[in-house]
CSV table of C-alpha atoms and ligand atoms in Angstrom, one decimal:
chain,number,residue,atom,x,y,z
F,201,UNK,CA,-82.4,32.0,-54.1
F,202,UNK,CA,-84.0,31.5,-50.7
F,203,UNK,CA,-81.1,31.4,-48.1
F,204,UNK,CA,-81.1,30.7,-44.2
F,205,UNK,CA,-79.2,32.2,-41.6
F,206,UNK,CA,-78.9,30.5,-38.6
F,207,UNK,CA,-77.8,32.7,-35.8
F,208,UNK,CA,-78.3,36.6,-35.3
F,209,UNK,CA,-75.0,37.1,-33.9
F,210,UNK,CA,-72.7,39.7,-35.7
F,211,UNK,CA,-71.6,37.3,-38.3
F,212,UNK,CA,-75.5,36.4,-39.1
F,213,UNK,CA,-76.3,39.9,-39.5
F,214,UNK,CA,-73.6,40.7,-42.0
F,215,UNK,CA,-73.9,38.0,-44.1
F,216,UNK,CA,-77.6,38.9,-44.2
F,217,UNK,CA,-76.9,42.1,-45.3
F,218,UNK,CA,-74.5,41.4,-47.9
F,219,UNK,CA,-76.3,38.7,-49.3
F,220,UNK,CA,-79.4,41.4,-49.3
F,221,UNK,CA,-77.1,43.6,-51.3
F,222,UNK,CA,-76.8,40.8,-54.5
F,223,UNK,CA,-80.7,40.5,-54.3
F,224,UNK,CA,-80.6,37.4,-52.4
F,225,UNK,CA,-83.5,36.4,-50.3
F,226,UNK,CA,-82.6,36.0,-46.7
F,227,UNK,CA,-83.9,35.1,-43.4
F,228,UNK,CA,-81.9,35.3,-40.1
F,229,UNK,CA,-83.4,32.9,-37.5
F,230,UNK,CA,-82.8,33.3,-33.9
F,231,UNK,CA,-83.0,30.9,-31.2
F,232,UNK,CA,-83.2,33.7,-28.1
F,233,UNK,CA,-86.8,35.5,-27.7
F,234,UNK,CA,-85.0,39.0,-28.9
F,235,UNK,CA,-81.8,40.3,-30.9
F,236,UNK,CA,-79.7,41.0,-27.7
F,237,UNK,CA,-78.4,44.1,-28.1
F,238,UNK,CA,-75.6,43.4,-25.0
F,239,UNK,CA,-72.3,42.8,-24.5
F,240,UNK,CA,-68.8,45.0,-23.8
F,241,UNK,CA,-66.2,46.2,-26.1
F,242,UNK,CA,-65.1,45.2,-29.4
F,243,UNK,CA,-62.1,46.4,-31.3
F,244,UNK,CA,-62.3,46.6,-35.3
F,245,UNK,CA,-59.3,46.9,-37.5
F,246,UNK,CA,-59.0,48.0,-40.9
F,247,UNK,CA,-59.2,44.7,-42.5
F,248,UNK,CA,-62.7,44.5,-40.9
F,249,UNK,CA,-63.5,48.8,-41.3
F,250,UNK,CA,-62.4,47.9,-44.8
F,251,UNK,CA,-64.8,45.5,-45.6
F,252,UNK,CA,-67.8,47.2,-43.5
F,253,UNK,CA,-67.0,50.1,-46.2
F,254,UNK,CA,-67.6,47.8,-49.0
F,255,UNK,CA,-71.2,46.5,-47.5
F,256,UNK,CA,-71.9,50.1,-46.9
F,257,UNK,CA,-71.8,49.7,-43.2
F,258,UNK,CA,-68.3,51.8,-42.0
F,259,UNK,CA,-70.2,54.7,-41.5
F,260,UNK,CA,-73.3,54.1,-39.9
F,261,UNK,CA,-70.7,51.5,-37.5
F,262,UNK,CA,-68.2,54.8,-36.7
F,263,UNK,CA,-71.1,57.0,-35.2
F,264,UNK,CA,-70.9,55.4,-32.0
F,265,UNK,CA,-67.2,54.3,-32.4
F,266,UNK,CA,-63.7,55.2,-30.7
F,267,UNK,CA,-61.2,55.5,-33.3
F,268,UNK,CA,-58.0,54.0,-32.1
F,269,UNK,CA,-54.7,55.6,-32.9
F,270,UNK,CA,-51.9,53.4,-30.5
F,271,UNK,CA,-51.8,50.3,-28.5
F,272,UNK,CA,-49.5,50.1,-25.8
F,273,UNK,CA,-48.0,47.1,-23.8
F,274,UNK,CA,-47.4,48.3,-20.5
F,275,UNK,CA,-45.6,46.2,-17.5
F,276,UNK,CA,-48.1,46.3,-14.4
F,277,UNK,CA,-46.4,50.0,-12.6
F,278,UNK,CA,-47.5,51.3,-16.6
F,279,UNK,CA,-43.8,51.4,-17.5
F,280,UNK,CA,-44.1,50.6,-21.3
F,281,UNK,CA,-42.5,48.0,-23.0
F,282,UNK,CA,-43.8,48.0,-26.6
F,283,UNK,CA,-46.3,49.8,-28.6
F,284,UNK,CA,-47.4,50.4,-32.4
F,285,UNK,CA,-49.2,53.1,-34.2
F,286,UNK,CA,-52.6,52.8,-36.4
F,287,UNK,CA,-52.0,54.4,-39.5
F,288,UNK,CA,-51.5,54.1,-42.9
F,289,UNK,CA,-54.5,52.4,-43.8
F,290,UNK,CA,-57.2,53.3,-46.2
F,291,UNK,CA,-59.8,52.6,-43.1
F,292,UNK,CA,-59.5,53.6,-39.5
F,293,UNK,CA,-59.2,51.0,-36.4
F,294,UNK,CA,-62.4,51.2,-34.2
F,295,UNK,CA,-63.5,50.5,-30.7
F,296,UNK,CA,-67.0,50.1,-30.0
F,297,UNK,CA,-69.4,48.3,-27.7
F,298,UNK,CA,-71.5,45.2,-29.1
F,299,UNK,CA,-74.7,46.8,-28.5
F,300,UNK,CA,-74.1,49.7,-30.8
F,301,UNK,CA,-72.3,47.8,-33.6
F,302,UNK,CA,-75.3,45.0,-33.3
F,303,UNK,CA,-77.7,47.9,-33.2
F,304,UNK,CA,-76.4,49.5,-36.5
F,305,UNK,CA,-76.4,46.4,-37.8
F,306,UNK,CA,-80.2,45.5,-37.0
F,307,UNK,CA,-80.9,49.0,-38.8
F,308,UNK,CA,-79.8,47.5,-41.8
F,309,UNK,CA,-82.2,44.7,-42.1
F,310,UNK,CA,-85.4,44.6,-42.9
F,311,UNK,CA,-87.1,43.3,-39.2
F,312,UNK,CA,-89.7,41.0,-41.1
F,313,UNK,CA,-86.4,38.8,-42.0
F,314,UNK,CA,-85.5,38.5,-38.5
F,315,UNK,CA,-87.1,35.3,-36.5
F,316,UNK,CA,-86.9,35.1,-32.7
F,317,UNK,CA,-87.5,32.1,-30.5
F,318,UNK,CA,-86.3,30.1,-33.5
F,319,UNK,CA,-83.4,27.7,-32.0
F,320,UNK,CA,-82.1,24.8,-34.8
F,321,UNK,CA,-81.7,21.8,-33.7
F,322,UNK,CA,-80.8,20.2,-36.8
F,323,UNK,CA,-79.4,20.7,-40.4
F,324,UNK,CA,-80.6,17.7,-43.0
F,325,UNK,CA,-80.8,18.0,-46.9
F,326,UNK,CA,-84.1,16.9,-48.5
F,327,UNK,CA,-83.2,14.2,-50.4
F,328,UNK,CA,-79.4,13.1,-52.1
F,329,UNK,CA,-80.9,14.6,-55.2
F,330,UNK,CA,-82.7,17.5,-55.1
F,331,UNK,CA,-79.5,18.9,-52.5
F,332,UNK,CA,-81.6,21.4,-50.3
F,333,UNK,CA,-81.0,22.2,-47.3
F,334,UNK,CA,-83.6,21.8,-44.0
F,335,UNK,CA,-83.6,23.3,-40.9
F,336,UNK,CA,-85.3,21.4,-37.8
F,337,UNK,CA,-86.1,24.1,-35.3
F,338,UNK,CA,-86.7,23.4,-32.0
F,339,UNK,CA,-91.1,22.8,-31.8
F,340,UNK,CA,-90.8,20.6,-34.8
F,341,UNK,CA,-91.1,23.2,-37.5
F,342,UNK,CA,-89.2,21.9,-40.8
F,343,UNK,CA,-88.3,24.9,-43.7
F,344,UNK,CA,-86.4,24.1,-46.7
F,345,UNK,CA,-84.2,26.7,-48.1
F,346,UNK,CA,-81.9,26.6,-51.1
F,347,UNK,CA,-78.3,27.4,-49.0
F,348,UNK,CA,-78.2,27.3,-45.7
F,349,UNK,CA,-75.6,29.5,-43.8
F,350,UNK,CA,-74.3,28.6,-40.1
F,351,UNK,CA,-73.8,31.8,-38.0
F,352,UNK,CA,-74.5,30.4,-34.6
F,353,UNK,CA,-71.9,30.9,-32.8
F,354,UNK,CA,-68.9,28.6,-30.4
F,355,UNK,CA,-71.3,26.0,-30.2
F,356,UNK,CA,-72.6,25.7,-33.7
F,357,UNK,CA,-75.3,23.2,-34.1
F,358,UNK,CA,-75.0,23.5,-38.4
F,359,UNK,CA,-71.2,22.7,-37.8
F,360,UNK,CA,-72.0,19.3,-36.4
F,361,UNK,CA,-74.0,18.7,-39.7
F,362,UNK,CA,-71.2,20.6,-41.9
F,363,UNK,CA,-68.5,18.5,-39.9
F,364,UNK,CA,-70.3,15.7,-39.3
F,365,UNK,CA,-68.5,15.6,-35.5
F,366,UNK,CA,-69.7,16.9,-32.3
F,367,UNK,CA,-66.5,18.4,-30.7
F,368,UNK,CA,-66.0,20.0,-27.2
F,369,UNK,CA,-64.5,24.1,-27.5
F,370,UNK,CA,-61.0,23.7,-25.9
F,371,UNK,CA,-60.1,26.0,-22.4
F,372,UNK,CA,-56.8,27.5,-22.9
F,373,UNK,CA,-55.9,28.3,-19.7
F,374,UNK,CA,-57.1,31.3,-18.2
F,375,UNK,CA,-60.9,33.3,-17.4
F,376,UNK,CA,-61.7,36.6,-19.0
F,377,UNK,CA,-63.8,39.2,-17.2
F,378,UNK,CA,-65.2,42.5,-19.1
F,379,UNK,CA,-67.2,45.1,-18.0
F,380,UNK,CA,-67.7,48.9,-19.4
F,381,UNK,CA,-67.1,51.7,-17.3
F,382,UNK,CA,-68.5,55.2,-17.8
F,383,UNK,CA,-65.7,57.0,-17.4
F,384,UNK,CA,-64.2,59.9,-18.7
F,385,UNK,CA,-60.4,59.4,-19.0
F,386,UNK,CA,-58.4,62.0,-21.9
F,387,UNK,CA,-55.7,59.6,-23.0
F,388,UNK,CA,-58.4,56.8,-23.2
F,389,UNK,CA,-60.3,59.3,-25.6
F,390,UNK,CA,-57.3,60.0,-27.1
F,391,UNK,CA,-57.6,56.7,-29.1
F,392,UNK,CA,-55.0,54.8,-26.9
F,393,UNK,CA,-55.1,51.5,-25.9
F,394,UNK,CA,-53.1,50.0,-23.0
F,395,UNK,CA,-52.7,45.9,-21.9
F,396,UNK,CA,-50.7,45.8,-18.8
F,397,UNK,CA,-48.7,42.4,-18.4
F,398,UNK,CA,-48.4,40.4,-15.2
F,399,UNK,CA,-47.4,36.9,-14.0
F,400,UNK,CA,-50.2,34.8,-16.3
F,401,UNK,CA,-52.9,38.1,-15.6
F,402,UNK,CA,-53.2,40.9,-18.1
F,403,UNK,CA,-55.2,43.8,-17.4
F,404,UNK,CA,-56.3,46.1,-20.7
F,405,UNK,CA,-58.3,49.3,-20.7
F,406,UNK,CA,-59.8,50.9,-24.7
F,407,UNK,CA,-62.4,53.5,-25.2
F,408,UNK,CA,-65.5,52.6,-27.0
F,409,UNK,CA,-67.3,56.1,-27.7
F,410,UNK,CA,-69.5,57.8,-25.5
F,411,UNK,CA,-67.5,58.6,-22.9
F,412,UNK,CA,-66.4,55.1,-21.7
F,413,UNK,CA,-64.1,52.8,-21.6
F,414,UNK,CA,-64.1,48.8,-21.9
F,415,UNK,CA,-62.1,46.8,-20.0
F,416,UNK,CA,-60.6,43.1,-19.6
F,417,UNK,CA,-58.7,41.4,-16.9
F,418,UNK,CA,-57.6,37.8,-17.7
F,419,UNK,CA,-56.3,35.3,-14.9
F,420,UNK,CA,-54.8,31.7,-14.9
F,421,UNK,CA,-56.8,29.3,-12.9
F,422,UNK,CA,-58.6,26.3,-13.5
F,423,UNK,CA,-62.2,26.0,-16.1
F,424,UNK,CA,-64.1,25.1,-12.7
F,425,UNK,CA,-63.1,27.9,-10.7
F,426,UNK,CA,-65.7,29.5,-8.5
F,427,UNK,CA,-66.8,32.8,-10.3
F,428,UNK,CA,-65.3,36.0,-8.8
F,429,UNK,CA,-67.1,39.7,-8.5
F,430,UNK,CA,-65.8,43.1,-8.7
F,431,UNK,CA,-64.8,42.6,-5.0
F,432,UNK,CA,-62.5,40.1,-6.0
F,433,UNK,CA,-61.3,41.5,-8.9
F,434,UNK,CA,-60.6,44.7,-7.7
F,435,UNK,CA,-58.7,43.0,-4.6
F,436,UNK,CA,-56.7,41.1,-7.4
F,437,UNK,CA,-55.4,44.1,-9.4
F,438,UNK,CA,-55.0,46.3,-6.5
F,439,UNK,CA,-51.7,48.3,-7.0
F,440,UNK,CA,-51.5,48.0,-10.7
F,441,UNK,CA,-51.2,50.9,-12.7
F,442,UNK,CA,-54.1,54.2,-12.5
F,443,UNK,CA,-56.8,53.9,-13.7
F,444,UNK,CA,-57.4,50.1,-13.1
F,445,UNK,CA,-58.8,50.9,-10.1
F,446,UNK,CA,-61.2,52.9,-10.8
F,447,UNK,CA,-62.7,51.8,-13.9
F,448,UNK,CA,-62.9,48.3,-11.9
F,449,UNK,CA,-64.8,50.7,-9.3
F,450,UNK,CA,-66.9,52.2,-11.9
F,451,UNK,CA,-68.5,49.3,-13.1
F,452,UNK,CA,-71.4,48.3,-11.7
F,453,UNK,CA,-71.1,44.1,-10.5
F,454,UNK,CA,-73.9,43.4,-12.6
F,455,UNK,CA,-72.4,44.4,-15.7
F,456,UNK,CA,-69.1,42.5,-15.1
F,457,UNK,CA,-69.0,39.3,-17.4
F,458,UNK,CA,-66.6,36.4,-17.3
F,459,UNK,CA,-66.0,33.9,-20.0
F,460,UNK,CA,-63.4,31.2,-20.2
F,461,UNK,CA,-61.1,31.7,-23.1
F,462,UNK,CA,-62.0,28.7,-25.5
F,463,UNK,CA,-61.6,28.0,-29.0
F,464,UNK,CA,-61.2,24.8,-31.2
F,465,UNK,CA,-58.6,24.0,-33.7
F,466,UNK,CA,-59.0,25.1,-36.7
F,467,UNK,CA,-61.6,23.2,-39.2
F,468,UNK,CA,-60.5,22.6,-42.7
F,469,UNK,CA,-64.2,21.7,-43.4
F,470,UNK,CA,-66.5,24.8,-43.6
F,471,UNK,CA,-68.8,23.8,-46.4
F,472,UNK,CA,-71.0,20.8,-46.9
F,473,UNK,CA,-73.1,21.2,-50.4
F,474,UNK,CA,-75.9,24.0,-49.8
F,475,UNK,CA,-74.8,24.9,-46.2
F,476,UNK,CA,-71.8,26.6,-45.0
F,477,UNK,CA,-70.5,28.1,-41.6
F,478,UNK,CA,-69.2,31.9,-41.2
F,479,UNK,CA,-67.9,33.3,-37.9
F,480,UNK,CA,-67.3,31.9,-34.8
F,481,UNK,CA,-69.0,28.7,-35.9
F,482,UNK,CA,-66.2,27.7,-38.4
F,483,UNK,CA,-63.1,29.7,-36.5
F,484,UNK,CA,-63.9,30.4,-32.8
F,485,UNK,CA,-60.8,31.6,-31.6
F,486,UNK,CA,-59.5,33.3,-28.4
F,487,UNK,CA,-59.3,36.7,-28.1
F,488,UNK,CA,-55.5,38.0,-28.3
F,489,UNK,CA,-55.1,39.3,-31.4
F,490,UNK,CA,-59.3,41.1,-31.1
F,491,UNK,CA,-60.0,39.3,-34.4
F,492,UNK,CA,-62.9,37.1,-33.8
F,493,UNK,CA,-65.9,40.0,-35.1
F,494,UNK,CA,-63.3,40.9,-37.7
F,495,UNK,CA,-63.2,37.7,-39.5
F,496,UNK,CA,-66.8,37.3,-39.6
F,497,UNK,CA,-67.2,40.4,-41.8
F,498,UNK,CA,-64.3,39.5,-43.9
F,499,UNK,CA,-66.2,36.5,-44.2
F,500,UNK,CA,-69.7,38.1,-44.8
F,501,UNK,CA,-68.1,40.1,-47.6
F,502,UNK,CA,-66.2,37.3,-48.9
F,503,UNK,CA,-69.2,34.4,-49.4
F,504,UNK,CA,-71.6,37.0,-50.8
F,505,UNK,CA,-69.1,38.0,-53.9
F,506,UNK,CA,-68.3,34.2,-54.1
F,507,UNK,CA,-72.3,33.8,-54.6
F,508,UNK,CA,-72.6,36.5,-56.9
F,509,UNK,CA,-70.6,34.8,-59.7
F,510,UNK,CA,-73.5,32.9,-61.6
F,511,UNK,CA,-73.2,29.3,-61.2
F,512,UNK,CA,-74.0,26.6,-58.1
F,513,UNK,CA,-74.2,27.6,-54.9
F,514,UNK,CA,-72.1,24.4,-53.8
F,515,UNK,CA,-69.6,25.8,-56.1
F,516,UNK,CA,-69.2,29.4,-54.5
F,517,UNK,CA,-69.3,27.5,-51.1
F,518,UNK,CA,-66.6,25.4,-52.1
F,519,UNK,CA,-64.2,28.3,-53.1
F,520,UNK,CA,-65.5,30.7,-49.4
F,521,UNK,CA,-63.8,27.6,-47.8
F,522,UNK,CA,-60.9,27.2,-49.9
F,523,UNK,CA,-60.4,30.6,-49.7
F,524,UNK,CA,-60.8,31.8,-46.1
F,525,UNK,CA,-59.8,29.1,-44.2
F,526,UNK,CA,-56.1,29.2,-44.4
F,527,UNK,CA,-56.3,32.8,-42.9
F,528,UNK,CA,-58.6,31.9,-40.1
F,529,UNK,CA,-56.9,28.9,-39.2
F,530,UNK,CA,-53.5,31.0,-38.6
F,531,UNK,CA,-55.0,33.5,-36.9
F,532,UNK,CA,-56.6,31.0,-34.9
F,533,UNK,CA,-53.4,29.3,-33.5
F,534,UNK,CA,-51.7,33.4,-33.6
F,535,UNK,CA,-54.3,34.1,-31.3
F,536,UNK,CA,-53.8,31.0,-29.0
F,537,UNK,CA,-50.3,31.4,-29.3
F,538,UNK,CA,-50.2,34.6,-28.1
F,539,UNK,CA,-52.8,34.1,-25.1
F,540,UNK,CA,-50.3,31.6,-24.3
F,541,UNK,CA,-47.2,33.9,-24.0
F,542,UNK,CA,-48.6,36.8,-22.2
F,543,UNK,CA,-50.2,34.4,-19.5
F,544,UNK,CA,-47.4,32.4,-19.4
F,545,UNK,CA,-44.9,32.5,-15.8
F,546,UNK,CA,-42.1,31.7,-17.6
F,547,UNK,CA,-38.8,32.9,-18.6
F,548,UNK,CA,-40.1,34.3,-22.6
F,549,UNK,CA,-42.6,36.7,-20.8
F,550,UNK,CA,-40.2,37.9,-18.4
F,551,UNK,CA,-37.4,38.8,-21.1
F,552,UNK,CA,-40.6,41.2,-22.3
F,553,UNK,CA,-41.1,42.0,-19.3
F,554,UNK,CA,-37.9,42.8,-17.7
F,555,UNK,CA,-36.4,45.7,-21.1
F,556,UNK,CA,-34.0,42.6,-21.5
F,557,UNK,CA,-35.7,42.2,-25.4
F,558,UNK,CA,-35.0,45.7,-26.7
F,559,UNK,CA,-38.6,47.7,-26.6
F,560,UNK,CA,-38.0,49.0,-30.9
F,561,UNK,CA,-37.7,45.0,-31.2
F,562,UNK,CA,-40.6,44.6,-29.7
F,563,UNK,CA,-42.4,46.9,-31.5
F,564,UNK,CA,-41.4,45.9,-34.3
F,565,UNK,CA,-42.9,42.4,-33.9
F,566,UNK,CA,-46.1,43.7,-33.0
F,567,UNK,CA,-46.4,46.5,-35.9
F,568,UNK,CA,-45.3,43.5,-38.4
F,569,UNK,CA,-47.8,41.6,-37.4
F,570,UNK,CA,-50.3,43.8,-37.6
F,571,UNK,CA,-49.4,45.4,-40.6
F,572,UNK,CA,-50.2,41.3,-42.2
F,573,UNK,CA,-53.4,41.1,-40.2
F,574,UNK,CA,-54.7,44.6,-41.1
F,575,UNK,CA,-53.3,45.1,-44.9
F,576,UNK,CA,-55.4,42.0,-46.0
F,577,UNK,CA,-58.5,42.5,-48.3
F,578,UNK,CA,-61.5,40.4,-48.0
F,579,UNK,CA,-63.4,41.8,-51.1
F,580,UNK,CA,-60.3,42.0,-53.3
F,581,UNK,CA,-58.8,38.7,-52.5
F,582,UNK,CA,-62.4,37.5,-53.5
F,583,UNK,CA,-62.9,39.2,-56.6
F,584,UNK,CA,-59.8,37.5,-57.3
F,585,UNK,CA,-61.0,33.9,-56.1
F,586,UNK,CA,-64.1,34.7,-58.5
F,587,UNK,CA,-62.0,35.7,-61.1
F,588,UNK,CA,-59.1,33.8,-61.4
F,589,UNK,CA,-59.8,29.8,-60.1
F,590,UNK,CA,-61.8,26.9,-61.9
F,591,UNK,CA,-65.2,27.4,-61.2
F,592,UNK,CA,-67.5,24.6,-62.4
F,593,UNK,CA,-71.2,24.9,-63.0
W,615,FAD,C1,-63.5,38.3,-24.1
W,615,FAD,C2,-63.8,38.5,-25.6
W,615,FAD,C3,-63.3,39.7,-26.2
W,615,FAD,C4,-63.5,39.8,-27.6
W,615,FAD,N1,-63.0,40.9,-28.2
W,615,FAD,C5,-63.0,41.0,-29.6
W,615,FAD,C6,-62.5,42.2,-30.3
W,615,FAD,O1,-62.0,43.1,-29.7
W,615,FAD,N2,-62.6,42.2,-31.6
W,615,FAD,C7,-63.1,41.2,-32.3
W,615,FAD,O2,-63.2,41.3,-33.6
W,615,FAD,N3,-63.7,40.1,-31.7
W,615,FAD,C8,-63.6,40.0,-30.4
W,615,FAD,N4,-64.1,38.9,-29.8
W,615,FAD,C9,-64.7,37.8,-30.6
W,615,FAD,C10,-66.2,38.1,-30.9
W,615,FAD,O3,-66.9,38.4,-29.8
W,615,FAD,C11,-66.8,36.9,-31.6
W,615,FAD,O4,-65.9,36.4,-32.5
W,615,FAD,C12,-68.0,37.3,-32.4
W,615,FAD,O5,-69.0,37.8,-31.5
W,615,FAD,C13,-68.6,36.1,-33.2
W,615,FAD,O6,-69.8,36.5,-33.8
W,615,FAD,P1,-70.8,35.4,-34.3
W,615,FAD,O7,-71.9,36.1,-34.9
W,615,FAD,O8,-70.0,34.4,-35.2
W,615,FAD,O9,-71.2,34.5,-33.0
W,615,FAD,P2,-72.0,35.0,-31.8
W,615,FAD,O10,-71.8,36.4,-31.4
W,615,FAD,O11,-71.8,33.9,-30.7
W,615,FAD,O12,-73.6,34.9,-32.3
W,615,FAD,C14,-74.2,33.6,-32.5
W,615,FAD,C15,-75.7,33.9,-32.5
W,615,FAD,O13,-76.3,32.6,-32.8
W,615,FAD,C16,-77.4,32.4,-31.9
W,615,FAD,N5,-77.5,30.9,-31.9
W,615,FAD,C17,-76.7,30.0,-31.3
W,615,FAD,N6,-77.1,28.7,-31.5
W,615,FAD,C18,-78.3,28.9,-32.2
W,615,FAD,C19,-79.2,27.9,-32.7
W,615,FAD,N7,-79.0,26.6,-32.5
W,615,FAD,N8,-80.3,28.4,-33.4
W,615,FAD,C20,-80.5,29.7,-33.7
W,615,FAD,N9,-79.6,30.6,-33.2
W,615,FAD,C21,-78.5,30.2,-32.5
W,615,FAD,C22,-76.9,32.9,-30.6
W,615,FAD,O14,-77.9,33.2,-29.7
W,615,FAD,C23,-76.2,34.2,-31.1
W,615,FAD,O15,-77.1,35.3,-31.2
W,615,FAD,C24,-64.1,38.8,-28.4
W,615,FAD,C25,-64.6,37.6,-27.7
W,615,FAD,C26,-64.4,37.5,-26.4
W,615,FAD,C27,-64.9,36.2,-25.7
């Protein structure tokens, strides 16, 4: 089976591997002129360490990795109003940056597979009959594959042939800035985690290995507002709790990145015949709940058992969907919902905010809600898909 990945993204890579690992025959095709290795932080919770262990990946992913043992909802002075413990699960939780996760990744694949300069601009299938897939890349070259798998990202160009609509991502509010600070704070390296609340501003602060620290600040304002440096930012959170300061102040400007927090809702169509989205391209979401890498190696694990069950690869697309998109979807609108309370002015946030909600109530939210995001099994739940459902040649 000759398969296509479109997009060498995180979700591209995985699925790449794990469709390597059932002696599939994959190609990743990539439409910037090199695998950039850049980015800030990411956080990876067991239900994503989980199924990086069953593609063989956990370890090779930990090396460089902070493991994380508490996150902690502080008010902006760094008085504490919730928190929850990681433990209990067969995996750790890890932060890392993106350039060390995509670079453990790349190790993994054989670079002859991997096509740069490669942008699609279009999905087509050969003919009604013969069903296989063909990928327009930007130049005019035409290849035809047997499956065709869309990892490219926000703005997918396979999910407007999956879809068949071309839909704007939605703003939701508020800006995100990141940067990584080298900086070498104990109760960082600890494995703590801390997101400080404001009025519609957050501020969070998690080690990623190697003595430094990620970091995100988030602000209300309109899509179109002017961009604003380190000056700016480090004017803005000013006073809040040590060491916001100076990890702003670490960080050189350059390497401060702001993105507007977008998703779209959730798509109930991920498959269409021989191609079929992964990642952000069938679930972008925001990121409140740090979910968005997770589910793309859930879902990496997930399609490539689906295609190891003998029969047509329309059929195995057709259970990945039916399979993973209830579970994207609500973690989609968890994650929007969420963003939506903590940047929130209004009275909900303030109960939080204020010790007027009881802080073991609190807690207790957020450890429930992790425990249902965390405990779930991508490879078991589709062994049991493979297993189990109707499954037509
Ligand atoms: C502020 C922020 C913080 C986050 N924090 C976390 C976190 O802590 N934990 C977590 O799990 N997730 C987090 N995420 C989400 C995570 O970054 C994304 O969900 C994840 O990177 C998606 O991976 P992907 O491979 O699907 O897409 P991408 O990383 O977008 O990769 C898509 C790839 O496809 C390529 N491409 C695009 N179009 C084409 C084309 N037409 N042809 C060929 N190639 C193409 C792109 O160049 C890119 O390389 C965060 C996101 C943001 C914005």
């Amino acid at each position: 089976m000759k398969v296509a990945v479109i997009g060498g993204g995180i979700a591209g890579f995985c699925a790449a591997i794990a469709l390597g690992r059932i002696g599939v025959d994959v190609d990743i095709f990539e439409r910037s002129s090199s695998i950039r290795e850049i980015g800030t932080g990411l956080s990876l919770w067991p239900n994503a360490t989980c199924a990086l262990r069953e593609l063989g990946l956990l370890d090779s992913c930990s090396r460089a990795a902070s493991r994380v043992k508490k996150l902690r909802l502080w008010d902006r002075d760094g008085r504490e109003w919730a928190s929850v413990g990681i433990f209990g699960q067969a995996t750790p939780a890890l932060c890392l940056g993106r350039p060390a996760l995509l670079s453990a990744l790349l190790s993994a694949v054989d670079p002859k597979r991997v096509h740069v300069n490669q942008g699609c601009e279009d999905v087509s299938l050969e003919s009604e009959d013969s069903r296989k897939p063909r990928v327009h890349f930007k130049g005019g070259r035409t290849l035809t594959f047997d499956a065709v798998i869309g990892a490219d990202g926000l703005s997918s160009v396979v999910r407007r042939f999956v879809t068949g609509r071309v839909e704007r991502p939605v703003y939701r509010g508020y800006h995100i800035w990141r940067g990584v600070a080298e900086a070498l704070l104990p109760f960082y390296a600890e494995g703590n985690i801390t997101e400080a609340w404001g009025k519609g501003e957050r501020f969070g602060i998690m080690p990623i290995g190697d003595g430094k620290v990620c970091w995100y600040a988030t602000r209300n304002q309109p899509e179109t507002a002017s961009p604003q440096g380190k000056a700016e930012i480090l004017e803005h959170f000013r006073g809040w709790h040590p060491p916001i300061a100076e990890v702003i102040a670490a960080t050189p400007d350059s390497a401060i990145v702001r993105t507007p927090a977008l998703d779209r809702p959730p798509a109930w169509i991920w498959a269409r015949g021989p191609v079929v989205l992964i990642g952000d391209a069938a679930h972008p979401m925001t990121p409140n709940l740090g979910q968005g890498t997770c589910q793309a190696i859930e879902d990496a694990l997930a399609l490539s058992l689906l295609l190891s069950r003998r029969g047509s690869i329309e059929t195995a697309f057709h259970h990945f969907e039916k399979l993973r998109r209830v579970r994207a979807a609500a973690i989609v609108v968890g994650a929007r919902w969420i963003g939506g309370f903590a940047q929130s002015q209004g009275w909900a946030t303030r109960l939080t905010r204020n010790g007027r909600l009881p802080r073991s109530f609190l807690s207790g939210a957020l450890e429930g809600t992790f425990h249902a995001l965390h405990g779930y099994r991508a490879g078991s739940t589709a062994r049991a898909e493979r297993a189990l459902y109707k499954w037509p040649a």
